[in-house]
PDB file of C-alpha atoms and ligand atoms in Angstrom:
ATOM      1  CA  UNK A  29      12.583  26.774  14.084  1.00 88.00           C
ATOM      2  CA  UNK A  30      10.541  23.593  15.234  1.00 94.00           C
ATOM      3  CA  UNK A  31      11.512  21.146  12.595  1.00 97.00           C
ATOM      4  CA  UNK A  32       7.155  20.061  11.410  1.00 98.00           C
ATOM      5  CA  UNK A  33       7.415  16.783   9.287  1.00 98.00           C
ATOM      6  CA  UNK A  34       3.384  15.736   7.681  1.00 98.00           C
ATOM      7  CA  UNK A  35       2.890  11.845   7.275  1.00 98.00           C
ATOM      8  CA  UNK A  36       0.017  12.056   4.874  1.00 98.00           C
ATOM      9  CA  UNK A  37      -2.465   8.252   3.731  1.00 97.00           C
ATOM     10  CA  UNK A  38      -5.266   6.639   3.774  1.00 97.00           C
ATOM     11  CA  UNK A  39      -5.135   5.042   6.687  1.00 98.00           C
ATOM     12  CA  UNK A  40      -8.353   2.528   6.038  1.00 97.00           C
ATOM     13  CA  UNK A  41      -6.619   0.981   9.346  1.00 98.00           C
ATOM     14  CA  UNK A  42      -3.363   2.233  10.485  1.00 98.00           C
ATOM     15  CA  UNK A  43      -0.879  -0.873  10.421  1.00 98.00           C
ATOM     16  CA  UNK A  44       1.678  -1.733  12.229  1.00 98.00           C
ATOM     17  CA  UNK A  45       4.473  -0.917   9.522  1.00 98.00           C
ATOM     18  CA  UNK A  46       2.618   3.351   9.104  1.00 98.00           C
ATOM     19  CA  UNK A  47       3.128   2.986  13.414  1.00 98.00           C
ATOM     20  CA  UNK A  48       6.918   2.291  12.547  1.00 98.00           C
ATOM     21  CA  UNK A  49       7.592   5.426  10.217  1.00 98.00           C
ATOM     22  CA  UNK A  50       5.797   7.075  12.804  1.00 98.00           C
ATOM     23  CA  UNK A  51       8.760   6.783  15.562  1.00 98.00           C
ATOM     24  CA  UNK A  52      11.027   6.697  12.880  1.00 98.00           C
ATOM     25  CA  UNK A  53      10.041   9.922  11.293  1.00 98.00           C
ATOM     26  CA  UNK A  54      10.417  11.623  15.089  1.00 98.00           C
ATOM     27  CA  UNK A  55      14.098  11.442  14.942  1.00 97.00           C
ATOM     28  CA  UNK A  56      14.400  12.758  12.141  1.00 98.00           C
ATOM     29  CA  UNK A  57      11.587  15.984  13.271  1.00 98.00           C
ATOM     30  CA  UNK A  58      10.138  17.670  16.515  1.00 98.00           C
ATOM     31  CA  UNK A  59       7.452  17.354  15.498  1.00 98.00           C
ATOM     32  CA  UNK A  60       5.557  14.510  13.404  1.00 98.00           C
ATOM     33  CA  UNK A  61       1.596  15.498  12.041  1.00 98.00           C
ATOM     34  CA  UNK A  62      -0.519  12.634  10.915  1.00 98.00           C
ATOM     35  CA  UNK A  63      -2.988  13.585   8.645  1.00 98.00           C
ATOM     36  CA  UNK A  64      -5.337  11.539   7.616  1.00 98.00           C
ATOM     37  CA  UNK A  65      -7.282  12.288   4.065  1.00 97.00           C
ATOM     38  CA  UNK A  66     -10.321  12.696   4.187  1.00 94.00           C
ATOM     39  CA  UNK A  67     -11.254  12.037   0.489  1.00 78.00           C
ATOM     40  CA  UNK A  68      -8.618   9.986  -0.814  1.00 61.00           C
ATOM     41  CA  UNK A  69     -10.707   6.986  -1.630  1.00 61.00           C
ATOM     42  CA  UNK A  70     -14.750   7.926  -1.880  1.00 72.00           C
ATOM     43  CA  UNK A  71     -16.097   5.050   0.362  1.00 90.00           C
ATOM     44  CA  UNK A  72     -13.806   3.631   2.485  1.00 94.00           C
ATOM     45  CA  UNK A  73     -13.792   0.570   4.949  1.00 95.00           C
ATOM     46  CA  UNK A  74     -13.292   2.496   7.903  1.00 96.00           C
ATOM     47  CA  UNK A  75     -15.359   5.960   8.515  1.00 96.00           C
ATOM     48  CA  UNK A  76     -12.728   9.284   9.093  1.00 96.00           C
ATOM     49  CA  UNK A  77     -13.368   9.136  12.984  1.00 97.00           C
ATOM     50  CA  UNK A  78     -11.925   5.649  13.577  1.00 97.00           C
ATOM     51  CA  UNK A  79      -9.356   6.392  11.162  1.00 98.00           C
ATOM     52  CA  UNK A  80      -8.731   9.169  13.409  1.00 98.00           C
ATOM     53  CA  UNK A  81      -9.444   6.925  16.669  1.00 98.00           C
ATOM     54  CA  UNK A  82      -7.656   3.916  16.043  1.00 98.00           C
ATOM     55  CA  UNK A  83      -4.556   6.410  15.725  1.00 98.00           C
ATOM     56  CA  UNK A  84      -4.933   9.176  18.069  1.00 98.00           C
ATOM     57  CA  UNK A  85      -5.487   6.035  20.600  1.00 98.00           C
ATOM     58  CA  UNK A  86      -1.798   4.636  19.158  1.00 98.00           C
ATOM     59  CA  UNK A  87      -0.138   7.069  19.346  1.00 98.00           C
ATOM     60  CA  UNK A  88      -1.581   8.333  23.200  1.00 97.00           C
ATOM     61  CA  UNK A  89       0.998   9.746  25.389  1.00 97.00           C
ATOM     62  CA  UNK A  90       3.693   9.973  22.399  1.00 97.00           C
ATOM     63  CA  UNK A  91       5.012  13.455  22.630  1.00 96.00           C
ATOM     64  CA  UNK A  92       5.706  15.499  19.115  1.00 98.00           C
ATOM     65  CA  UNK A  93       3.160  13.503  17.600  1.00 98.00           C
ATOM     66  CA  UNK A  94      -0.460  14.575  16.456  1.00 98.00           C
ATOM     67  CA  UNK A  95      -3.296  13.965  14.527  1.00 98.00           C
ATOM     68  CA  UNK A  96      -5.177  15.239  12.476  1.00 98.00           C
ATOM     69  CA  UNK A  97      -7.552  14.757   9.106  1.00 98.00           C
ATOM     70  CA  UNK A  98      -7.158  17.062   5.891  1.00 97.00           C
ATOM     71  CA  UNK A  99      -9.134  17.598   2.542  1.00 96.00           C
ATOM     72  CA  UNK A 100      -7.991  18.850  -0.469  1.00 95.00           C
ATOM     73  CA  UNK A 101      -4.247  18.829  -2.250  1.00 95.00           C
ATOM     74  CA  UNK A 102      -1.667  18.430   0.362  1.00 96.00           C
ATOM     75  CA  UNK A 103       0.162  20.776  -0.926  1.00 97.00           C
ATOM     76  CA  UNK A 104      -1.740  23.287   0.940  1.00 96.00           C
ATOM     77  CA  UNK A 105      -2.050  22.068   3.819  1.00 97.00           C
ATOM     78  CA  UNK A 106       1.681  21.417   3.980  1.00 97.00           C
ATOM     79  CA  UNK A 107       1.821  24.913   3.416  1.00 96.00           C
ATOM     80  CA  UNK A 108      -0.569  25.485   5.721  1.00 96.00           C
ATOM     81  CA  UNK A 109       1.036  23.462   8.521  1.00 95.00           C
ATOM     82  CA  UNK A 110       4.670  24.994   7.475  1.00 94.00           C
ATOM     83  CA  UNK A 111       6.125  21.853   7.175  1.00 97.00           C
ATOM     84  CA  UNK A 112       9.439  20.744   6.071  1.00 97.00           C
ATOM     85  CA  UNK A 113       8.438  17.853   5.113  1.00 98.00           C
ATOM     86  CA  UNK A 114       6.326  14.703   3.784  1.00 98.00           C
ATOM     87  CA  UNK A 115       7.288  11.893   5.290  1.00 98.00           C
ATOM     88  CA  UNK A 116       6.690   9.243   3.472  1.00 98.00           C
ATOM     89  CA  UNK A 117       7.081   4.497   3.835  1.00 98.00           C
ATOM     90  CA  UNK A 118       8.800   3.045   0.854  1.00 97.00           C
ATOM     91  CA  UNK A 119       8.476  -0.371   1.555  1.00 95.00           C
ATOM     92  CA  UNK A 120       9.903  -1.992  -1.484  1.00 91.00           C
ATOM     93  CA  UNK A 121      11.587  -0.745  -5.024  1.00 90.00           C
ATOM     94  CA  UNK A 122       7.333  -1.595  -6.460  1.00 90.00           C
ATOM     95  CA  UNK A 123       6.286   2.046  -4.394  1.00 94.00           C
ATOM     96  CA  UNK A 124       8.686   3.382  -6.357  1.00 95.00           C
ATOM     97  CA  UNK A 125       7.200   4.346  -9.509  1.00 96.00           C
ATOM     98  CA  UNK A 126       3.665   5.431  -7.387  1.00 96.00           C
ATOM     99  CA  UNK A 127       5.944   8.044  -5.154  1.00 97.00           C
ATOM    100  CA  UNK A 128       7.633   8.799  -7.249  1.00 97.00           C
ATOM    101  CA  UNK A 129       4.934  10.871  -8.774  1.00 97.00           C
ATOM    102  CA  UNK A 130       3.221  12.021  -6.404  1.00 97.00           C
ATOM    103  CA  UNK A 131       6.357  13.428  -5.232  1.00 98.00           C
ATOM    104  CA  UNK A 132       7.408  15.631  -8.222  1.00 97.00           C
ATOM    105  CA  UNK A 133       3.447  16.379  -8.735  1.00 97.00           C
ATOM    106  CA  UNK A 134       3.833  17.925  -5.725  1.00 97.00           C
ATOM    107  CA  UNK A 135       7.165  19.307  -4.972  1.00 96.00           C
ATOM    108  CA  UNK A 136       5.647  21.297  -9.538  1.00 96.00           C
ATOM    109  CA  UNK A 137       2.828  22.559  -6.907  1.00 95.00           C
ATOM    110  CA  UNK A 138       4.980  23.765  -3.961  1.00 88.00           C
ATOM    111  CA  UNK A 139       8.803  23.419  -3.682  1.00 84.00           C
ATOM    112  CA  UNK A 140       9.308  24.355  -0.261  1.00 90.00           C
ATOM    113  CA  UNK A 141       9.091  22.024   1.078  1.00 94.00           C
ATOM    114  CA  UNK A 142      10.497  18.533   0.730  1.00 96.00           C
ATOM    115  CA  UNK A 143       9.154  14.788  -0.097  1.00 98.00           C
ATOM    116  CA  UNK A 144      11.280  11.856   2.567  1.00 98.00           C
ATOM    117  CA  UNK A 145      10.985   7.892   2.243  1.00 98.00           C
ATOM    118  CA  UNK A 146      11.631   6.125   5.070  1.00 98.00           C
ATOM    119  CA  UNK A 147      11.880   2.687   5.069  1.00 97.00           C
ATOM    120  CA  UNK A 148       9.948   0.968   7.232  1.00 97.00           C
ATOM    121  CA  UNK A 149      11.463  -2.298   9.312  1.00 97.00           C
ATOM    122  CA  UNK A 150      11.821  -5.446   7.888  1.00 96.00           C
ATOM    123  CA  UNK A 151       8.649  -7.424   9.393  1.00 95.00           C
ATOM    124  CA  UNK A 152       6.181  -4.744   7.631  1.00 96.00           C
ATOM    125  CA  UNK A 153       7.630  -4.210   4.128  1.00 95.00           C
ATOM    126  CA  UNK A 154       4.625  -7.167   2.963  1.00 95.00           C
ATOM    127  CA  UNK A 155       2.424  -4.383   4.664  1.00 97.00           C
ATOM    128  CA  UNK A 156      -0.286  -3.145   3.567  1.00 97.00           C
ATOM    129  CA  UNK A 157      -3.970  -1.626   4.393  1.00 97.00           C
ATOM    130  CA  UNK A 158      -5.761  -3.225   1.775  1.00 96.00           C
ATOM    131  CA  UNK A 159      -3.897  -6.226   2.380  1.00 97.00           C
ATOM    132  CA  UNK A 160      -5.411  -6.343   5.801  1.00 98.00           C
ATOM    133  CA  UNK A 161      -8.839  -5.556   5.523  1.00 97.00           C
ATOM    134  CA  UNK A 162      -8.663  -8.454   3.253  1.00 97.00           C
ATOM    135  CA  UNK A 163      -7.460 -11.511   4.738  1.00 97.00           C
ATOM    136  CA  UNK A 164      -9.539 -10.019   7.816  1.00 97.00           C
ATOM    137  CA  UNK A 165     -12.760 -10.000   5.371  1.00 95.00           C
ATOM    138  CA  UNK A 166     -12.120 -13.398   4.788  1.00 95.00           C
ATOM    139  CA  UNK A 167     -11.234 -14.472   8.705  1.00 94.00           C
ATOM    140  CA  UNK A 168      -7.406 -14.992   8.081  1.00 96.00           C
ATOM    141  CA  UNK A 169      -5.310 -13.652  10.903  1.00 96.00           C
ATOM    142  CA  UNK A 170      -4.150  -9.359  11.484  1.00 97.00           C
ATOM    143  CA  UNK A 171      -2.710 -10.346  14.659  1.00 97.00           C
ATOM    144  CA  UNK A 172      -0.044  -8.201  15.829  1.00 97.00           C
ATOM    145  CA  UNK A 173       0.780  -6.313  12.143  1.00 98.00           C
ATOM    146  CA  UNK A 174      -1.853  -3.735  13.064  1.00 98.00           C
ATOM    147  CA  UNK A 175      -3.153  -2.219  16.625  1.00 98.00           C
ATOM    148  CA  UNK A 176      -5.601  -3.891  19.124  1.00 97.00           C
ATOM    149  CA  UNK A 177      -7.691  -2.015  19.302  1.00 98.00           C
ATOM    150  CA  UNK A 178      -7.991  -1.863  15.040  1.00 98.00           C
ATOM    151  CA  UNK A 179      -7.899  -6.249  15.357  1.00 98.00           C
ATOM    152  CA  UNK A 180     -10.624  -5.612  17.332  1.00 97.00           C
ATOM    153  CA  UNK A 181     -12.376  -3.888  15.240  1.00 98.00           C
ATOM    154  CA  UNK A 182     -11.643  -5.792  11.767  1.00 98.00           C
ATOM    155  CA  UNK A 183     -13.351  -8.226  14.068  1.00 96.00           C
ATOM    156  CA  UNK A 184     -15.627  -6.836  14.527  1.00 95.00           C
ATOM    157  CA  UNK A 185     -16.581  -6.279  11.479  1.00 93.00           C
ATOM    158  CA  UNK A 186     -15.553  -9.124   9.658  1.00 90.00           C
ATOM    159  CA  UNK A 187     -18.548 -11.267  11.678  1.00 88.00           C
ATOM    160  CA  UNK A 188     -20.654  -8.941  10.410  1.00 87.00           C
ATOM    161  CA  UNK A 189     -20.507  -8.435   6.654  1.00 78.00           C
ATOM    162  CA  UNK A 190     -20.355 -12.123   6.587  1.00 66.00           C
TER     163      UNK A 190
HETATM  164  O1  PNS B  18      -2.073   6.260   2.494  1.00 80.20           O
HETATM  165  P1  PNS B  18      -2.101   6.286   0.636  1.00 80.20           P
HETATM  166  O2  PNS B  18      -3.645   6.090   0.164  1.00 80.20           O
HETATM  167  O3  PNS B  18      -1.392   5.997   0.017  1.00 80.20           O
HETATM  168  O4  PNS B  18      -1.737   7.831   1.010  1.00 80.20           O
HETATM  169  C1  PNS B  18      -2.147   9.267  -0.361  1.00 80.20           C
HETATM  170  C2  PNS B  18      -2.389  10.071  -0.365  1.00 80.20           C
HETATM  171  C3  PNS B  18      -4.163  11.199   0.932  1.00 80.20           C
HETATM  172  C4  PNS B  18      -0.693  10.869   0.385  1.00 80.20           C
HETATM  173  C5  PNS B  18      -2.170  10.992  -0.878  1.00 80.20           C
HETATM  174  O5  PNS B  18      -3.865  10.081  -1.911  1.00 80.20           O
HETATM  175  C6  PNS B  18      -2.710  12.044  -0.960  1.00 80.20           C
HETATM  176  O6  PNS B  18      -2.033  13.236  -1.614  1.00 80.20           O
HETATM  177  N1  PNS B  18      -4.301  13.172  -1.937  1.00 80.20           N
HETATM  178  C7  PNS B  18      -4.634  14.220  -1.822  1.00 80.20           C
HETATM  179  C8  PNS B  18      -4.671  15.069  -2.757  1.00 80.20           C
HETATM  180  C9  PNS B  18      -3.371  15.280  -3.774  1.00 80.20           C
HETATM  181  O7  PNS B  18      -2.725  16.256  -3.119  1.00 80.20           O
HETATM  182  N2  PNS B  18      -3.377  15.032  -4.397  1.00 80.20           N
HETATM  183  C10 PNS B  18      -2.188  14.886  -5.375  1.00 80.20           C
HETATM  184  C11 PNS B  18      -1.200  14.057  -5.226  1.00 80.20           C
HETATM  185  S1  PNS B  18       0.045  13.910  -5.780  1.00 80.20           S
END
């Protein structure tokens, strides 16, 4: 039986840290479903369609990795997809409290899957989508931290909103 893992998140936008976790996860699971939350944030910086497109472009040609969106409870989505695990990245101790809380609440809702934490490459431990948005909005350089298409879109957005 195929071992499937769900990698959920807002991905607003996807960073190279997220991609690093996905590729690490692929070494452990037969299939990774990257699940973009429709309702994680009321007004995301990028639309759902844009966030999906960035991920699909960045992951094109990689077998066993698909990109979908989901709404409602993550645990319901995991149940419907038949996944054995939820994948999350842990960058630093500061991530732990929130991740621990989510993992245990999810387990309480549906105990049939495990949350698996992976550490990204050290180059990405300080990286977050919110920091990327802020740096870019204020004219900073995010080269090498996000996929090219994201860098371009961030630049365009920064120019139109300044
Ligand atoms: O990238 P993020 O914003 O840290 O991802 C958070 C996400 C989308 C994984 C989380 O908010 C989530 O699972 N949302 C779906 C709704 C849900 O199940 N909430 C209860 C979480 S215990």
